[in-house]
Coordinates of C-alpha atoms and ligand atoms in Angstrom, one line a residue:
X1076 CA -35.0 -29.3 219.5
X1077 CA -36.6 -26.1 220.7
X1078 CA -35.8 -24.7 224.1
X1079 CA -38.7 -23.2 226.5
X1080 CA -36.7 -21.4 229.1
X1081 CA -38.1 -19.4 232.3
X1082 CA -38.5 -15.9 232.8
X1083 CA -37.5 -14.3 235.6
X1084 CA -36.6 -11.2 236.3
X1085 CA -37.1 -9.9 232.6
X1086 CA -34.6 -12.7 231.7
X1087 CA -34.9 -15.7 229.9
X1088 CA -32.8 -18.4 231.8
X1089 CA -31.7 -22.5 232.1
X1090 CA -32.8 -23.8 235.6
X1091 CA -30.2 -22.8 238.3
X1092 CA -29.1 -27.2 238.4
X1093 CA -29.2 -27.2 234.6
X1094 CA -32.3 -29.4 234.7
X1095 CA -34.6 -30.1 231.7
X1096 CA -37.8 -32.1 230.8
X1097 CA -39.2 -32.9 227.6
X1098 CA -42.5 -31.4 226.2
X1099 CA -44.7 -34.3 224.2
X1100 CA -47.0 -33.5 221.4
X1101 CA -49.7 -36.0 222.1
X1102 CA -50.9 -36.8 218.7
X1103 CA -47.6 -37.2 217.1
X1104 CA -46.4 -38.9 220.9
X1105 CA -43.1 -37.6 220.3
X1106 CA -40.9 -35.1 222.5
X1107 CA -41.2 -31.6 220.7
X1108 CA -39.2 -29.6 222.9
X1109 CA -36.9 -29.4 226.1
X1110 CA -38.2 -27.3 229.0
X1111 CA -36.0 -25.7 232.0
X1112 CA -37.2 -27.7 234.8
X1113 CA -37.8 -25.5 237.8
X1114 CA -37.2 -26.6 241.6
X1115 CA -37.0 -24.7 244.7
X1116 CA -34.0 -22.7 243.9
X1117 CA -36.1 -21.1 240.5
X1118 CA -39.3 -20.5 242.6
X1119 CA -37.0 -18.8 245.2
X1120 CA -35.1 -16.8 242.3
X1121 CA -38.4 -15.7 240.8
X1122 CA -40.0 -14.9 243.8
X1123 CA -37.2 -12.3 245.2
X1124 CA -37.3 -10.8 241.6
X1125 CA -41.1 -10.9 242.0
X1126 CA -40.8 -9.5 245.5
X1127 CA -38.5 -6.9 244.5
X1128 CA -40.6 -5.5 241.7
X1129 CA -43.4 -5.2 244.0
X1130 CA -41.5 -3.2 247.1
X1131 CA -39.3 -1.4 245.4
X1132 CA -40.7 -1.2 241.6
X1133 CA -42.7 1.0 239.6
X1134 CA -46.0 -1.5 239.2
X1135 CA -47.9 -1.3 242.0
X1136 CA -47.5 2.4 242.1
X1137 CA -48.7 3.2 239.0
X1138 CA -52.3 4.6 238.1
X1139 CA -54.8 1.8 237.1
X1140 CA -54.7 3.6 233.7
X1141 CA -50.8 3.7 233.3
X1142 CA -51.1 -0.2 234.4
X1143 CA -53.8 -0.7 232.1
X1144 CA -52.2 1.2 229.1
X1145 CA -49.9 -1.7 229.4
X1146 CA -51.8 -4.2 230.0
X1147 CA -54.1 -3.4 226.8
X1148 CA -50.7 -3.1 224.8
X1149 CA -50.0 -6.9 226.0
X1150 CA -53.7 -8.0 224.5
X1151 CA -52.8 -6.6 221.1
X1152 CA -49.4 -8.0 221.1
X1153 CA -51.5 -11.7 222.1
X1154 CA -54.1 -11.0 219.3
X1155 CA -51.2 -10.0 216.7
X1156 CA -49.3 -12.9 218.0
X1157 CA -52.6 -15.2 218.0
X1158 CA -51.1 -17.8 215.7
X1159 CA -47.9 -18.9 217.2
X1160 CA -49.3 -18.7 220.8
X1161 CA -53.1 -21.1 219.4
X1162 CA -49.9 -23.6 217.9
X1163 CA -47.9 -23.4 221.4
X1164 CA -50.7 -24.9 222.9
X1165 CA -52.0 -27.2 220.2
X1166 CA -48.8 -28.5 219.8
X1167 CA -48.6 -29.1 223.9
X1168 CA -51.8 -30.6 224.7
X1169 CA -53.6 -31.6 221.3
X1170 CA -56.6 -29.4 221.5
X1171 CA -57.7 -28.8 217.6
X1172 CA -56.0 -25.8 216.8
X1173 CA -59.2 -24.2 215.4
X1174 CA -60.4 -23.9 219.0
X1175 CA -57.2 -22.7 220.2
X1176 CA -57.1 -19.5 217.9
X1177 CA -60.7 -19.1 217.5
X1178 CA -61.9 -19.1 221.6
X1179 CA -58.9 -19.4 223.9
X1180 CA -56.3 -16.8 222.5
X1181 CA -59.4 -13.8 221.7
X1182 CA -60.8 -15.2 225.1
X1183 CA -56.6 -14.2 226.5
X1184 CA -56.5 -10.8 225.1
X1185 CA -60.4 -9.9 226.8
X1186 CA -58.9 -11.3 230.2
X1187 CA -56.2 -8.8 230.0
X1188 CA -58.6 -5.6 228.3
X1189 CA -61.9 -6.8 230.9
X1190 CA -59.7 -6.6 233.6
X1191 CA -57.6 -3.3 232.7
X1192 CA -61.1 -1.8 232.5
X1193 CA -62.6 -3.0 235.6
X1194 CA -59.6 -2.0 237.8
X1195 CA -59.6 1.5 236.2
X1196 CA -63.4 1.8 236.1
X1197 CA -64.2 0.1 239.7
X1198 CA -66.0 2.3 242.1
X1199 CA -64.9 2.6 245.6
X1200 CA -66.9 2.5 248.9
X1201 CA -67.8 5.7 250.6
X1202 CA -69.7 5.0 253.8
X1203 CA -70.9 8.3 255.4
X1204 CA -70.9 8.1 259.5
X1205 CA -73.8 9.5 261.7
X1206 CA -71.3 10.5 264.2
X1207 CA -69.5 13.1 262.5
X1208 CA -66.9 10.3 260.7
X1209 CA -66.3 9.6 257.1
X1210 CA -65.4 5.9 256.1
X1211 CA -63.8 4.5 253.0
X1212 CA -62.6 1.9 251.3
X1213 CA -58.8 1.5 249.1
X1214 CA -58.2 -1.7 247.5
X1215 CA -54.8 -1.8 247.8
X1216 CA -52.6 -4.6 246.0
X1217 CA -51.3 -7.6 248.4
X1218 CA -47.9 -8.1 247.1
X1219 CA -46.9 -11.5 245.2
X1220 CA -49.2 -13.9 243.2
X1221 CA -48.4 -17.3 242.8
X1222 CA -50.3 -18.3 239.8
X1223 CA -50.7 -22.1 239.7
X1224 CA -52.5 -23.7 236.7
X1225 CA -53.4 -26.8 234.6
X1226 CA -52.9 -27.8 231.1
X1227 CA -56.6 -27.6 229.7
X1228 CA -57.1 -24.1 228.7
X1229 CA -53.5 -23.6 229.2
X1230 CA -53.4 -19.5 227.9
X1231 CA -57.0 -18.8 228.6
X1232 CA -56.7 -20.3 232.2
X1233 CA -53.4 -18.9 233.3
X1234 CA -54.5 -15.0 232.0
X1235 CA -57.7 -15.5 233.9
X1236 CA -55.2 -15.8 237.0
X1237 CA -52.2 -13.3 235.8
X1238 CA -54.8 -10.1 234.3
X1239 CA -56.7 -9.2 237.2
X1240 CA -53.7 -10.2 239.7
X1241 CA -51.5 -7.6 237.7
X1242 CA -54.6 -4.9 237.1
X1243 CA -54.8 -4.7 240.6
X1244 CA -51.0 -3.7 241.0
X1245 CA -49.7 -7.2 242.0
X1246 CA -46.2 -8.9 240.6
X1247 CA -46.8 -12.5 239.8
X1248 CA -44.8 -15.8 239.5
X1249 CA -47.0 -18.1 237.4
X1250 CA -45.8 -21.9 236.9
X1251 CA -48.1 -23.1 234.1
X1252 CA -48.9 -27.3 233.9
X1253 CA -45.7 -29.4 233.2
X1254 CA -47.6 -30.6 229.8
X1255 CA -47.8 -27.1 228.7
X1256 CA -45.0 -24.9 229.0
X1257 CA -44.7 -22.8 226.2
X1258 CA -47.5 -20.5 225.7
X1259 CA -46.8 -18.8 229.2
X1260 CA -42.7 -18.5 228.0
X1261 CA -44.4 -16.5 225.0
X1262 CA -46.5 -14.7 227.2
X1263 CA -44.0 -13.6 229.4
X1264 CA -41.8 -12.2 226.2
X1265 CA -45.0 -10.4 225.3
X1266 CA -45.3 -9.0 228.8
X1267 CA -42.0 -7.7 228.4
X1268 CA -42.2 -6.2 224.4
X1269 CA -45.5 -4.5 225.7
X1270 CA -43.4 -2.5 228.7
X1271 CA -44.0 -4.4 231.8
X1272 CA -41.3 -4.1 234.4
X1273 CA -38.6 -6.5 235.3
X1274 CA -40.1 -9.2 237.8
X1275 CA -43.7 -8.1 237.5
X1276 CA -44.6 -11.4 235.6
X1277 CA -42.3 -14.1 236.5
X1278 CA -42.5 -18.1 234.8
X1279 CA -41.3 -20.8 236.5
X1280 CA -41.7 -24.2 234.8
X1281 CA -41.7 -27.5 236.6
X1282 CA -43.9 -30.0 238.4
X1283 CA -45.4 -30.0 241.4
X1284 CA -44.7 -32.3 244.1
X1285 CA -41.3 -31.5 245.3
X1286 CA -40.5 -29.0 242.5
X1287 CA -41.7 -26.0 241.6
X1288 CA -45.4 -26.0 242.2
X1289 CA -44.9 -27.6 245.9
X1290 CA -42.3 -24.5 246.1
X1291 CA -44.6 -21.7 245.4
X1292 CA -46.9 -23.0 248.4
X1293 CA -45.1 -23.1 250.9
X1294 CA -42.7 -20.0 250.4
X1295 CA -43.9 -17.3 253.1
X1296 CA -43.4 -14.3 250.7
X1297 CA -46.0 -15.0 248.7
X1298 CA -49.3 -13.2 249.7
X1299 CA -52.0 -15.2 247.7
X1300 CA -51.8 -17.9 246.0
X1301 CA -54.7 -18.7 243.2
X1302 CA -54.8 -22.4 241.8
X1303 CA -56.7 -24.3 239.3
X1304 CA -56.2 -28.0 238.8
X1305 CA -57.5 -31.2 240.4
X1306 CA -59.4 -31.0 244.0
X1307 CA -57.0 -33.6 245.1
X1308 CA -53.9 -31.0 244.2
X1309 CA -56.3 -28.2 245.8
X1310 CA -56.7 -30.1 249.5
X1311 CA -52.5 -30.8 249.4
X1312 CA -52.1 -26.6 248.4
X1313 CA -54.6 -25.3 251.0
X1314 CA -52.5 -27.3 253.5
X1315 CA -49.1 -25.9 252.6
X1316 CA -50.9 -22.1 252.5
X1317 CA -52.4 -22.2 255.9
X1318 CA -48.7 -22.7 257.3
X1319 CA -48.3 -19.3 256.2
X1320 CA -51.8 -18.3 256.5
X1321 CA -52.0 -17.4 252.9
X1322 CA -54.9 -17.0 251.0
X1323 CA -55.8 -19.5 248.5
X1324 CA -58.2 -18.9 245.3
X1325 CA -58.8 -22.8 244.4
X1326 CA -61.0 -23.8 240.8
X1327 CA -60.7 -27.6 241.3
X1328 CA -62.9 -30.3 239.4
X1329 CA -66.2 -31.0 238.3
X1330 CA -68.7 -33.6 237.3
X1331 CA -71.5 -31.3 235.3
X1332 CA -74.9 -32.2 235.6
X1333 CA -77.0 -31.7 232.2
X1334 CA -80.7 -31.8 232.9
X1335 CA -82.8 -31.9 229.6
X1336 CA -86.6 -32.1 230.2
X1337 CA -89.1 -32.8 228.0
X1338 CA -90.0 -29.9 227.1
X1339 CA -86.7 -28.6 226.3
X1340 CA -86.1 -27.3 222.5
X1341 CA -84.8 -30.4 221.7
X1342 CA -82.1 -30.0 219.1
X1343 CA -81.2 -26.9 221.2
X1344 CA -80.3 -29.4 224.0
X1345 CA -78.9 -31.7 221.8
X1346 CA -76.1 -29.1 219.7
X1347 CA -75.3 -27.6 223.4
X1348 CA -75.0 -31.4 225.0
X1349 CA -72.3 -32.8 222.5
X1350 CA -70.5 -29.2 223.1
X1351 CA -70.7 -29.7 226.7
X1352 CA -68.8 -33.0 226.9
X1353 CA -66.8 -33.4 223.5
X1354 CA -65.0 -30.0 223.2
X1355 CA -61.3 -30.0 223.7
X1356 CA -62.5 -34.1 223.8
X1357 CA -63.8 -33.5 227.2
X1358 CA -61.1 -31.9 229.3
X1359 CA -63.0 -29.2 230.6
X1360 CA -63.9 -29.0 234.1
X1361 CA -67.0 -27.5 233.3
X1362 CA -67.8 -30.5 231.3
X1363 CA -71.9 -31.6 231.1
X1364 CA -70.7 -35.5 231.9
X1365 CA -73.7 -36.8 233.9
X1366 CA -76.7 -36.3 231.5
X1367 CA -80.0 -36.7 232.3
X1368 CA -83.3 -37.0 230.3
X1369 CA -86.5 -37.1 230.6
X1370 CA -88.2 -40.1 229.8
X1371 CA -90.8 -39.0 227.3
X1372 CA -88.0 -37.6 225.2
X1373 CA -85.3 -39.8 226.4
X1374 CA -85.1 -42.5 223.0
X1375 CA -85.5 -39.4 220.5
X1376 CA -82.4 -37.4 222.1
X1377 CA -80.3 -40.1 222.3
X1378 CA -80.9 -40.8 218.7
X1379 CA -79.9 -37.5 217.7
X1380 CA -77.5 -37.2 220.4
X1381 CA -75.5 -40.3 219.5
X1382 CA -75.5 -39.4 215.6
X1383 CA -73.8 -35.8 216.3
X1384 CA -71.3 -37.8 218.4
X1385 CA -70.9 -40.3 216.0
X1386 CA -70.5 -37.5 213.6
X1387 CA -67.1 -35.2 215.0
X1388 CA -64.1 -35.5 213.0
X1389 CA -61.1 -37.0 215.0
X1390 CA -57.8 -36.5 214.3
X1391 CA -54.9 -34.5 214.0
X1392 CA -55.5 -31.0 216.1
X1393 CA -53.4 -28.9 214.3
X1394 CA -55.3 -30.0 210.6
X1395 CA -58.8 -27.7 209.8
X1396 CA -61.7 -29.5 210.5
X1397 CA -60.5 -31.7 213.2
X1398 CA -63.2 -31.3 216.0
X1399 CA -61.6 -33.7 218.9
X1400 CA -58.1 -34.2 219.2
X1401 CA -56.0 -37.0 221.4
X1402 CA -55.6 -36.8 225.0
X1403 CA -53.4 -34.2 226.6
X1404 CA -50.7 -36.7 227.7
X1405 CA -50.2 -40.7 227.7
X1406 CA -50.6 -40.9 231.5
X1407 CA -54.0 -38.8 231.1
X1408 CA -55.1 -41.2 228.3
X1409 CA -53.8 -44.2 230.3
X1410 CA -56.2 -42.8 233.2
X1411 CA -59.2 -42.1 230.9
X1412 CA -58.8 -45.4 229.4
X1413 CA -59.2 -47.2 232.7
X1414 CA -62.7 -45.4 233.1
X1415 CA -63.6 -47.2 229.5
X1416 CA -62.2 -50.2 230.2
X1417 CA -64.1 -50.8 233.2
X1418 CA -67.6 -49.1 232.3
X1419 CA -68.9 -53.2 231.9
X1420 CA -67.6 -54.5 235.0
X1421 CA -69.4 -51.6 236.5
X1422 CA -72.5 -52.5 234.9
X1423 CA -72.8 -49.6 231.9
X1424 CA -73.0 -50.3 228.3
X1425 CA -70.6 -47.7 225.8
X1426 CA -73.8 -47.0 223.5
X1427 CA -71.0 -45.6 221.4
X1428 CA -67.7 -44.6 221.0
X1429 CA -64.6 -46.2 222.9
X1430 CA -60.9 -46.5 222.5
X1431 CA -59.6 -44.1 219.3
X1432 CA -56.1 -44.5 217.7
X1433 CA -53.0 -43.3 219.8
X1434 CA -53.9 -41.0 222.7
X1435 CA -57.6 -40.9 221.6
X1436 CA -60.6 -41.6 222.9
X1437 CA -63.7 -41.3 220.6
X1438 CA -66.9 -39.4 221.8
X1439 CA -68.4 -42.0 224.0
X1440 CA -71.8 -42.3 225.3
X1441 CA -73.0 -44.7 228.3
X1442 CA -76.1 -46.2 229.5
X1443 CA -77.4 -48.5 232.1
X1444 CA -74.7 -47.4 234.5
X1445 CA -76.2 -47.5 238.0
X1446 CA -75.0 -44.1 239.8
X1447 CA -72.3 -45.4 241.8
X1448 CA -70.4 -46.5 239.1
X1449 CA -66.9 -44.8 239.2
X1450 CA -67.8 -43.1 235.8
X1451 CA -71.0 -41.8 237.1
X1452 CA -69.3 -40.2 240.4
X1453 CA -65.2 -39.5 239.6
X1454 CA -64.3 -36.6 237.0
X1455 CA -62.8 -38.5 234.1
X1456 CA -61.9 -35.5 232.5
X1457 CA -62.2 -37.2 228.6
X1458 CA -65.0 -37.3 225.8
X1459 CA -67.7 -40.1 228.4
X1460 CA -70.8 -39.0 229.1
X1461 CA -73.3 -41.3 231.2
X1462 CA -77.1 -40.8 230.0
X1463 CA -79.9 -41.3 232.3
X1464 CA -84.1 -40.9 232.0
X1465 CA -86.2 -39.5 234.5
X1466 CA -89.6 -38.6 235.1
X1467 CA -89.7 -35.7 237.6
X1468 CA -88.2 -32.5 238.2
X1469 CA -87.4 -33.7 241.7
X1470 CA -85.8 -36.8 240.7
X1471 CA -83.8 -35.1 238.7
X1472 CA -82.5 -32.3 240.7
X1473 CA -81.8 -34.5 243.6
X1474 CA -79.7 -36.6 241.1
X1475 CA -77.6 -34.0 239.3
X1476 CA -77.0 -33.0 243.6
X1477 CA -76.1 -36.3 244.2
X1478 CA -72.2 -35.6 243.7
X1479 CA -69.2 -34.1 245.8
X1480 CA -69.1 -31.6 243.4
X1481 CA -70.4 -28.5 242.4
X1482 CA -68.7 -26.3 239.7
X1483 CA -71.6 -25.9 237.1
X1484 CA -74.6 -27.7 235.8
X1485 CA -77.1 -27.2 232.6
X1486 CA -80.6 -27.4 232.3
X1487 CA -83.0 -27.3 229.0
X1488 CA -86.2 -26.7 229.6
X1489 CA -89.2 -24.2 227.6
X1490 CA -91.2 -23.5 230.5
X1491 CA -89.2 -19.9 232.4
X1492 CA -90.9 -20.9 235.7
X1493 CA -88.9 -24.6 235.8
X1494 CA -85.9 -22.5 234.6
X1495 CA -85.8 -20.5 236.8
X1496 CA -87.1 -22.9 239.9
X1497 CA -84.5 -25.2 239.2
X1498 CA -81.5 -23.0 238.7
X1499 CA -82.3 -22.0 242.1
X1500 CA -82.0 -25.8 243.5
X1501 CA -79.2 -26.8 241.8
X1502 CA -75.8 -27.1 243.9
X1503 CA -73.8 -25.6 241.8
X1504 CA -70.9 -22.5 241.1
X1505 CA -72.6 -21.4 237.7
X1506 CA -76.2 -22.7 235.8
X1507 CA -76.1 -22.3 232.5
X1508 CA -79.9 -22.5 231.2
X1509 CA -80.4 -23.5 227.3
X1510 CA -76.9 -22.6 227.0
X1511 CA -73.4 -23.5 228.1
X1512 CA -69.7 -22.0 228.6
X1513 CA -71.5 -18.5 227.7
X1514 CA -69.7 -16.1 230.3
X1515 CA -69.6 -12.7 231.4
X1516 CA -66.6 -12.0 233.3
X1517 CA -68.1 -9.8 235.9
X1518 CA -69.7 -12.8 237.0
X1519 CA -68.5 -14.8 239.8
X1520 CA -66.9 -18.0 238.7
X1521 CA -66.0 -20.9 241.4
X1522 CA -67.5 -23.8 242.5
X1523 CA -69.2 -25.0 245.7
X1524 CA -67.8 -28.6 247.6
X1525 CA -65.3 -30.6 246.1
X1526 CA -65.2 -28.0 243.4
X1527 CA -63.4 -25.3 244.6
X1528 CA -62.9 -22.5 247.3
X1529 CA -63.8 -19.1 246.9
X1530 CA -64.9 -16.8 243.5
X1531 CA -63.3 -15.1 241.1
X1532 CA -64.5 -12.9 238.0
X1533 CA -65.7 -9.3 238.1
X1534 CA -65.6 -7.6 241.7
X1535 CA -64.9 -11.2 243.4
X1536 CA -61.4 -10.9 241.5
X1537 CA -61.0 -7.7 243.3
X1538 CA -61.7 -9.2 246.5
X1539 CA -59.5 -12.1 246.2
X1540 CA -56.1 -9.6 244.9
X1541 CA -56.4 -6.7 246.5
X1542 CA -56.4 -5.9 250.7
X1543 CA -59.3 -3.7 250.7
X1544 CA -58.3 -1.5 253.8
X1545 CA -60.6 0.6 256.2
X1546 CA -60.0 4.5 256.5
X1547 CA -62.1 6.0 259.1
X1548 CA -61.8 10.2 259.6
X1549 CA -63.4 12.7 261.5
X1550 CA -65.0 15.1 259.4
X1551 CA -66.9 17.4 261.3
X1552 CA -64.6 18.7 264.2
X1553 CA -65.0 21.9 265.9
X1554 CA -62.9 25.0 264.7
Ligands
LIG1923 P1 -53.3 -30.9 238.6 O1 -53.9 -30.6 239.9 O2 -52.7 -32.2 238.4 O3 -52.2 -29.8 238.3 C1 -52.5 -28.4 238.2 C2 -51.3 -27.6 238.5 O4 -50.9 -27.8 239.8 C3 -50.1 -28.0 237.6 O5 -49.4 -26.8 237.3 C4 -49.2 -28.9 238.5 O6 -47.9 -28.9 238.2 C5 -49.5 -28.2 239.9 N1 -49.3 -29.0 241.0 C6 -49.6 -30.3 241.2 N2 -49.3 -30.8 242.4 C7 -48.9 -29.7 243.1 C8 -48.4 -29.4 244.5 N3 -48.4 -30.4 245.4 N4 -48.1 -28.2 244.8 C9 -48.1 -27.2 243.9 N5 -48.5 -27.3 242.6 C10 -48.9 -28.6 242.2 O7 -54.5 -30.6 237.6 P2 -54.4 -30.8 236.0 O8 -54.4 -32.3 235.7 O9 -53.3 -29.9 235.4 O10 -55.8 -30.1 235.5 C11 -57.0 -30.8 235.4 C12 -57.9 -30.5 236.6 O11 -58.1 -29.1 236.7 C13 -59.2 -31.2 236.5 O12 -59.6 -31.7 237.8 C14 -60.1 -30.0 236.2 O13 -61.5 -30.2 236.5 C15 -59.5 -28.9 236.9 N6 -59.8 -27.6 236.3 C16 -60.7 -26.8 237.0 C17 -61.0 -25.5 236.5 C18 -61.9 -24.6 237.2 O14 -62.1 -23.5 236.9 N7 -62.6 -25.0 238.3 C19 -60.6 -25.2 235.2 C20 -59.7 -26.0 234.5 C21 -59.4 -27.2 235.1

């Protein structure tokens, strides 16, 4: 059985108590892989390593083009290496492997270029003084990043943490998701081929709760931590931080509103819609899972929308052509399936879809729900969407508002004055209008509520990894 060890300190290395956990593929629900299982002693061994690189090492002293000749050298190596990193996480969470090599490894290597770029591109502040004094700006690196993230988008999410935390001259210990180990082991060998120092990027694997993750959180030489994962997880690390008074980055759920009106293109709405909610079988935070229609088009797009559902191949991720795979994990499906199961006690009808083979759940559509049914308000995180009419544009903002959340929503609409009217009223981190998952990554990227806790993208990634620092100097003394 393969081995997925950590890497700390430019070495690959067994947990210090000889711990290991096993690595399930979920379609074929058998153990794939053993993985070091990391406690406190392996966070505290990869953070000194991690410390060390960044007080005594070369990184954070570098030029942003030095770092970012690296850094560029790592995307190629990901790109060249494209196939065996898509498979790591196929094989580790299910998603088809046609989206894992065709979006999240390309989307990998850009995180890495984009944020190379930005770092060596970025302007600085120069703020002239009318009393004879000259101000500036330096963005100076914090220190160490503790890089927490989940098993969805397990490469694309954990380089959108590591790139800009490393551009900016940071060292890093990342722990990726407990379901998906191994693409961050390969990223960390890739790190090291492309010419990154010793201890710059650092990966733990473990859990959580008294291992690893909880580790990471609480250790007071780490200077920011940045987490994605559930809001739940988010609340327990922003306690654990502000003991140390570290600053946290937190990208925590969602429960996407999907507003079509009716005078939306409609097919438009309805090939964006199905992507919204049955991509990587609905384990997206960003996922369009409270849809609502309006009422003059309602029957026609839930024709069409139904028969596109009905219409995605199932099956086995890592064969061509499989569009939605199984669920990440058996105790992810085992929560998904209780959101099914109870969709009629709740008072919803599953217009479609249901219970798959296995780990699966097929692409299921309900209706009648009444909006405090747990599947209209909790993030179920799987391939269930809830359809509602409506007849105004009021009704329908105030409902896609009506949640705790507030990482994204969608509207489809032909008329630019609603689009624009109702982007502007909608609670939410990021509106996508006739369009959804389209990003550009100087954008700012977070959600508002329940959904997360600051920004990060662009400029806001700046912010959030770097200590920007005041210099203030007389300019204009006398001779
Ligand atoms: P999770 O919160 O269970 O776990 C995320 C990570 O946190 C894992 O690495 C886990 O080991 C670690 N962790 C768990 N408890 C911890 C603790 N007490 N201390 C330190 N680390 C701990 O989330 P998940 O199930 O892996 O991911 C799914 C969730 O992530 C969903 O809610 C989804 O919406 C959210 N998500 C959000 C975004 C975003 O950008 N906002 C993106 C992807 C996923």
């Amino acid at each position: 059985m393969d081995f997925i060890p950590h890497v700390i300190d430019g070495l690959e290395t067994e947990s210090a108590g000889g711990g290991r956990f096993a690595s399930v593929d979920p379609w074929t629900r058998k153990e794939w892989a053993e993985v070091a299982l990391g406690g406190k002693d392996d966070a505290d061994r990869a953070i000194t390593a991690a410390r060390r690189a960044f007080d005594e090492g070369p990184w954070p002293r570098m030029g942003y083009a030095e770092r970012g000749a690296i850094l560029h050298r790592l995307a190629d190596l990901i790109d060249e290496r494209g196939d065996e990193l898509a498979m790591a996480d196929t094989v580790d969470m299910g998603k088809p492997f046609a989206d894992t090599r065709g979006h999240d490894v390309p989307r990998s290597a850009l995180n890495f270029r984009f944020f190379a770029d930005h770092a060596k591109l970025a302007a600085g502040e120069a703020l002239p003084m009318d009393s004879g004094h000259h101000a500036y700006t330096r963005f100076e690196p914090t220190g160490v990043v503790a890089a927490i993230a989940p098993w969805n988008f397990p490469l694309m999410m954990e380089t959108w943490k590591v790139a800009p935390a490393l551009a900016w001259g940071n060292t890093v210990v990342l722990k990726p998701a407990e379901d998906t180990p191994y693409s961050a082991t390969i990223l960390a060998r890739l790190a090291l081929e492309a010419g990154m120092p010793p201890g710059v990027l650092n990966v733990v694997h473990g859990f959580g709760p008294d291992s690893a993750g909880q580790a990471l959180t609480e250790d007071p030489r780490v200077d920011r931590i940045t987490f994605t994962g559930e809001s739940g997880t988010g609340r327990i690390i922003s306690r654990a931080a502000a003991a140390n008074l570290t600053p946290v980055s937190l990208e925590l759920g969602g429960k996407g509103a999907n507003l079509v009106f009716a005078d939306a293109d409609l097919q438009v709405a309805v090939d964006w819609s199905i992507k919204a909610i049955f991509s990587n079988a609905g384990q997206v935070c960003l996922a369009g899972s409270r849809l609502y229609v309006q009422r003059e088009v309602y029957d026609e797009f839930l024709r069409r929308f139904t028969a596109a559902a009905d219409a995605l191949v199932m099956g086995d991720p890592k064969v061509a052509g499989t569009q939605v795979g199984p669920l990440a994990s058996e105790e992810h499906y085992k929560k998904v399936r209780s959101f099914v199961e109870g969709i009629g006690a709740d008072g919803g009808t599953i217009h479609t879809g249901g219970l798959g083979e296995g780990w699966s759940v097929r692409p299921t559509i309900v209706t009648g729900a009444p909006a405090d049914a747990r599947v209209c308000r909790e993030e179920i995180f799987g391939p269930v969407v809830v359809v509602h009419p409506f007849d105004t544009e009021a009704e329908a903002v105030a409902a896609a508002n009506d949640t705790p959340y507030g990482l994204n929503a969608m509207l489809f609409t032909e008329n630019l004055s609603r689009a624009h009217r109702v982007a502007a009223a909608l609670k939410a981190g990021t509106v996508w209008a006739n369009c959804f998952f389209i990003r550009d990554l100087r954008a700012p990227f977070g959600g508002v509520g329940d959904s997360g806790v600051g920004r990060e993208g662009g400029t806001f990634s700046r912010e959030f990894f770097t200590e920007p620092k005041a210099v203030v100097m007389a300019i204009a003394r006398e001779g």
